[in-house]
Short mmCIF file of N, CA and C and ligand atoms in Angstrom, two decimals:
data_model
loop_
_atom_site.label_atom_id
_atom_site.label_comp_id
_atom_site.label_asym_id
_atom_site.label_seq_id
_atom_site.Cartn_x
_atom_site.Cartn_y
_atom_site.Cartn_z
N MET A 1382 226.26 7.21 -99.18
CA MET A 1382 227.28 7.33 -100.38
C MET A 1382 228.23 8.21 -100.01
N SER A 1383 229.50 8.03 -100.04
CA SER A 1383 230.30 9.01 -100.02
C SER A 1383 230.46 10.22 -101.13
N ASN A 1384 231.16 11.14 -100.88
CA ASN A 1384 231.54 11.94 -101.73
C ASN A 1384 232.29 11.64 -102.77
N LYS A 1385 233.20 10.60 -102.54
CA LYS A 1385 233.81 10.35 -103.73
C LYS A 1385 233.19 9.35 -104.55
N GLU A 1386 232.42 7.87 -103.74
CA GLU A 1386 231.33 7.57 -104.60
C GLU A 1386 230.14 8.59 -105.66
N VAL A 1387 230.13 9.81 -104.75
CA VAL A 1387 229.30 10.56 -106.01
C VAL A 1387 229.86 10.89 -106.88
N ASP A 1388 230.97 11.84 -106.82
CA ASP A 1388 231.97 11.82 -107.54
C ASP A 1388 232.26 11.06 -108.99
N LYS A 1389 232.55 9.84 -108.77
CA LYS A 1389 232.81 8.85 -109.64
C LYS A 1389 231.18 8.79 -110.31
N LEU A 1390 230.27 8.53 -109.80
CA LEU A 1390 228.97 8.01 -110.75
C LEU A 1390 228.54 9.12 -111.16
N VAL A 1391 228.67 10.67 -110.64
CA VAL A 1391 228.63 11.96 -111.63
C VAL A 1391 229.54 11.62 -113.01
N GLU A 1392 230.81 11.35 -112.59
CA GLU A 1392 231.69 11.32 -113.87
C GLU A 1392 231.19 10.73 -115.08
N GLU A 1393 230.63 9.15 -114.23
CA GLU A 1393 230.48 8.00 -115.40
C GLU A 1393 228.87 8.38 -115.99
N GLN A 1394 228.22 9.33 -115.27
CA GLN A 1394 227.34 9.74 -116.21
C GLN A 1394 227.23 10.90 -117.14
N LEU A 1395 228.20 11.78 -116.44
CA LEU A 1395 228.53 12.67 -117.55
C LEU A 1395 229.25 12.28 -118.64
N MET A 1396 229.90 11.34 -118.78
CA MET A 1396 230.13 10.75 -120.11
C MET A 1396 229.48 10.60 -121.24
N LEU A 1397 228.04 10.20 -121.03
CA LEU A 1397 227.17 10.00 -121.32
C LEU A 1397 225.90 11.18 -121.83
N GLU A 1398 226.49 12.44 -121.58
CA GLU A 1398 225.98 13.72 -122.06
C GLU A 1398 226.51 14.22 -123.06
N ILE A 1399 225.97 14.71 -124.08
CA ILE A 1399 226.34 15.67 -124.86
C ILE A 1399 226.19 17.76 -124.73
N ASP A 1400 225.08 17.52 -124.07
CA ASP A 1400 224.29 18.83 -124.06
C ASP A 1400 224.85 19.74 -122.74
N VAL A 1401 226.13 19.84 -122.85
CA VAL A 1401 226.67 20.47 -121.44
C VAL A 1401 227.32 21.73 -121.43
N VAL A 1402 227.40 22.47 -120.11
CA VAL A 1402 228.21 24.00 -120.20
C VAL A 1402 229.80 23.82 -120.26
N ASP A 1403 230.47 24.50 -120.56
CA ASP A 1403 231.81 24.59 -120.28
C ASP A 1403 232.28 24.98 -118.34
N ASP A 1404 233.62 24.52 -118.41
CA ASP A 1404 233.86 24.94 -116.99
C ASP A 1404 233.79 26.31 -116.24
N ASN A 1405 233.69 27.46 -117.10
CA ASN A 1405 233.56 28.43 -116.51
C ASN A 1405 231.77 28.56 -115.80
N VAL A 1406 230.76 28.07 -116.59
CA VAL A 1406 229.74 28.32 -116.60
C VAL A 1406 229.22 27.06 -115.53
N TYR A 1407 229.94 26.02 -115.53
CA TYR A 1407 229.86 24.90 -114.45
C TYR A 1407 230.25 25.24 -113.44
N ASN A 1408 231.84 25.88 -113.13
CA ASN A 1408 231.98 26.21 -111.72
C ASN A 1408 231.17 27.56 -111.17
N GLU A 1409 230.60 28.47 -112.01
CA GLU A 1409 230.11 29.58 -111.77
C GLU A 1409 228.48 29.27 -111.14
N ARG A 1410 227.99 27.78 -111.78
CA ARG A 1410 226.84 27.24 -111.05
C ARG A 1410 227.15 26.74 -109.42
N LEU A 1411 228.39 26.05 -110.03
CA LEU A 1411 228.81 25.17 -108.48
C LEU A 1411 228.78 26.18 -107.29
N GLU A 1412 229.78 27.19 -107.48
CA GLU A 1412 229.55 28.48 -106.77
C GLU A 1412 228.49 28.55 -106.02
N HIS A 1413 227.36 29.09 -106.71
CA HIS A 1413 226.17 29.34 -106.10
C HIS A 1413 225.61 27.91 -105.06
N CYS A 1414 225.60 27.01 -105.69
CA CYS A 1414 225.43 25.38 -104.82
C CYS A 1414 225.75 25.65 -103.62
N VAL A 1415 227.65 25.86 -103.59
CA VAL A 1415 228.37 25.40 -102.11
C VAL A 1415 227.76 26.67 -100.93
N GLU A 1416 227.27 27.89 -102.03
CA GLU A 1416 227.00 28.77 -100.81
C GLU A 1416 225.47 28.51 -100.19
N CYS A 1417 224.38 27.71 -100.86
CA CYS A 1417 223.33 27.94 -100.91
C CYS A 1417 222.69 26.82 -99.93
N PRO A 1418 222.14 27.58 -98.88
CA PRO A 1418 221.52 26.78 -98.10
C PRO A 1418 220.17 25.19 -98.17
N SER A 1419 219.74 25.13 -99.32
CA SER A 1419 219.07 24.21 -99.81
C SER A 1419 220.22 23.01 -100.61
N LEU A 1420 221.55 22.94 -100.31
CA LEU A 1420 222.48 22.19 -100.09
C LEU A 1420 222.17 20.96 -99.30
N VAL A 1421 221.91 19.77 -99.55
CA VAL A 1421 222.35 19.00 -98.77
C VAL A 1421 222.95 17.81 -98.48
N TYR A 1422 223.98 17.37 -97.65
CA TYR A 1422 225.21 16.53 -97.57
C TYR A 1422 226.17 16.66 -98.50
N ASP A 1423 226.29 18.12 -98.90
CA ASP A 1423 227.37 18.56 -99.56
C ASP A 1423 227.40 18.17 -101.11
N THR A 1424 226.13 17.57 -101.32
CA THR A 1424 225.88 16.64 -102.60
C THR A 1424 224.64 17.35 -103.55
N THR A 1425 223.80 17.51 -102.89
CA THR A 1425 222.69 17.12 -103.14
C THR A 1425 221.45 18.38 -102.87
N CYS A 1426 220.83 18.73 -104.37
CA CYS A 1426 219.79 19.96 -104.21
C CYS A 1426 218.53 19.09 -103.53
N SER A 1427 218.16 19.84 -102.50
CA SER A 1427 216.73 19.60 -101.90
C SER A 1427 215.48 19.72 -102.64
N HIS A 1428 215.57 20.64 -103.78
CA HIS A 1428 214.59 21.12 -104.54
C HIS A 1428 214.08 19.89 -105.32
N CYS A 1429 215.35 19.28 -106.05
CA CYS A 1429 215.23 18.66 -106.80
C CYS A 1429 215.55 17.18 -106.70
N GLY A 1430 216.50 17.03 -105.97
CA GLY A 1430 216.87 16.01 -105.57
C GLY A 1430 218.48 15.41 -106.54
N CYS A 1431 218.58 16.14 -106.95
CA CYS A 1431 219.90 15.83 -108.26
C CYS A 1431 221.32 16.00 -107.79
N PHE A 1432 221.99 15.40 -107.80
CA PHE A 1432 223.26 15.89 -107.21
C PHE A 1432 223.94 16.97 -108.31
N VAL A 1433 224.05 18.05 -107.34
CA VAL A 1433 224.66 19.42 -108.00
C VAL A 1433 225.29 19.17 -109.14
N LYS A 1434 226.75 18.17 -108.79
CA LYS A 1434 227.53 18.41 -109.63
C LYS A 1434 227.20 17.55 -110.84
N TYR A 1435 226.27 17.32 -111.22
CA TYR A 1435 225.78 16.58 -112.32
C TYR A 1435 224.67 17.64 -112.78
N ARG A 1436 223.77 18.03 -112.58
CA ARG A 1436 222.79 18.86 -112.91
C ARG A 1436 223.54 20.51 -113.44
N ALA A 1437 224.23 20.83 -112.25
CA ALA A 1437 224.94 21.66 -113.06
C ALA A 1437 226.04 21.66 -114.47
N LYS A 1438 225.94 20.50 -114.49
CA LYS A 1438 227.02 20.36 -116.21
C LYS A 1438 225.99 20.25 -117.42
N LEU A 1439 224.60 20.02 -116.96
CA LEU A 1439 223.74 19.58 -118.21
C LEU A 1439 222.93 21.04 -118.38
N ALA A 1440 223.30 21.88 -119.76
CA ALA A 1440 222.93 23.14 -120.44
C ALA A 1440 221.41 23.35 -120.34
N TYR A 1441 220.42 22.12 -120.17
CA TYR A 1441 219.32 22.47 -120.46
C TYR A 1441 218.63 22.34 -119.04
N LYS A 1442 219.26 22.09 -117.92
CA LYS A 1442 218.97 22.47 -116.82
C LYS A 1442 218.77 23.61 -116.10
N GLU A 1443 218.12 24.08 -114.99
CA GLU A 1443 218.24 25.10 -114.29
C GLU A 1443 218.02 24.93 -112.97
N CYS A 1444 218.60 25.95 -112.33
CA CYS A 1444 218.32 25.93 -110.71
C CYS A 1444 216.86 25.98 -110.45
N PRO A 1445 216.48 24.93 -109.63
CA PRO A 1445 215.08 24.90 -109.43
C PRO A 1445 215.09 25.62 -107.99
N HIS A 1446 215.29 26.50 -107.60
CA HIS A 1446 215.37 27.39 -106.31
C HIS A 1446 213.75 27.82 -106.40
N PRO A 1447 212.97 27.53 -105.48
CA PRO A 1447 211.40 28.04 -105.77
C PRO A 1447 211.55 29.78 -105.68
N LYS A 1448 212.34 30.41 -105.06
CA LYS A 1448 212.32 31.81 -105.50
C LYS A 1448 213.17 32.29 -106.66
N GLY A 1449 213.14 31.42 -107.22
CA GLY A 1449 213.98 31.74 -108.74
C GLY A 1449 215.43 31.44 -108.96
N PRO A 1450 215.41 30.94 -110.10
CA PRO A 1450 216.97 29.99 -110.19
C PRO A 1450 218.15 31.15 -109.58
N LYS A 1451 218.92 30.89 -109.17
CA LYS A 1451 220.15 31.14 -108.68
C LYS A 1451 221.28 31.28 -109.74
N TRP A 1452 221.29 30.45 -110.68
CA TRP A 1452 222.00 30.46 -111.46
C TRP A 1452 221.82 31.30 -112.70
N LYS A 1453 222.85 31.69 -113.35
CA LYS A 1453 222.74 32.54 -114.38
C LYS A 1453 221.94 32.17 -115.58
N LYS A 1454 221.19 32.82 -116.14
CA LYS A 1454 220.40 32.45 -117.29
C LYS A 1454 221.68 31.96 -118.48
N LEU A 1455 221.62 31.00 -119.25
CA LEU A 1455 222.61 31.02 -120.60
C LEU A 1455 222.37 31.74 -121.49
N GLN A 1456 223.49 32.30 -122.19
CA GLN A 1456 223.16 33.34 -123.31
C GLN A 1456 223.04 32.16 -124.60
N PRO A 1457 222.11 32.39 -125.33
CA PRO A 1457 221.49 31.72 -126.71
C PRO A 1457 223.25 31.55 -127.58
N SER A 1458 223.17 30.29 -127.90
CA SER A 1458 224.22 30.35 -128.53
C SER A 1458 224.13 30.25 -130.28
S1 SF4 B 595 218.56 25.68 -105.45
FE1 SF4 B 595 219.40 26.05 -107.17
S2 SF4 B 595 222.06 27.30 -106.39
FE2 SF4 B 595 220.75 25.82 -104.56
S3 SF4 B 595 221.28 23.90 -104.15
FE3 SF4 B 595 220.18 23.80 -105.73
S4 SF4 B 595 220.88 24.07 -107.80
FE4 SF4 B 595 221.95 24.72 -106.17
#
């Protein structure tokens, strides 16, 4: 699957989600992912198998890194 196909799939799936983070949190999470050695194919977290562009948008998800989450904990709203 090409990165463009992944982007389209992620976009379609995210339209169905309501518990999502704002763009600041989303981009901050993705910044960690692009620097992370656990990111494979430029799209996928090797620990959970998720497309990071999808997982990072979901408020109820955490970074699954076995040494501890790399994403910042969300402040309770
Ligand atoms: S371990 Fe965390 S930071 Fe690394 S790719 Fe997976 S979700 Fe992203």
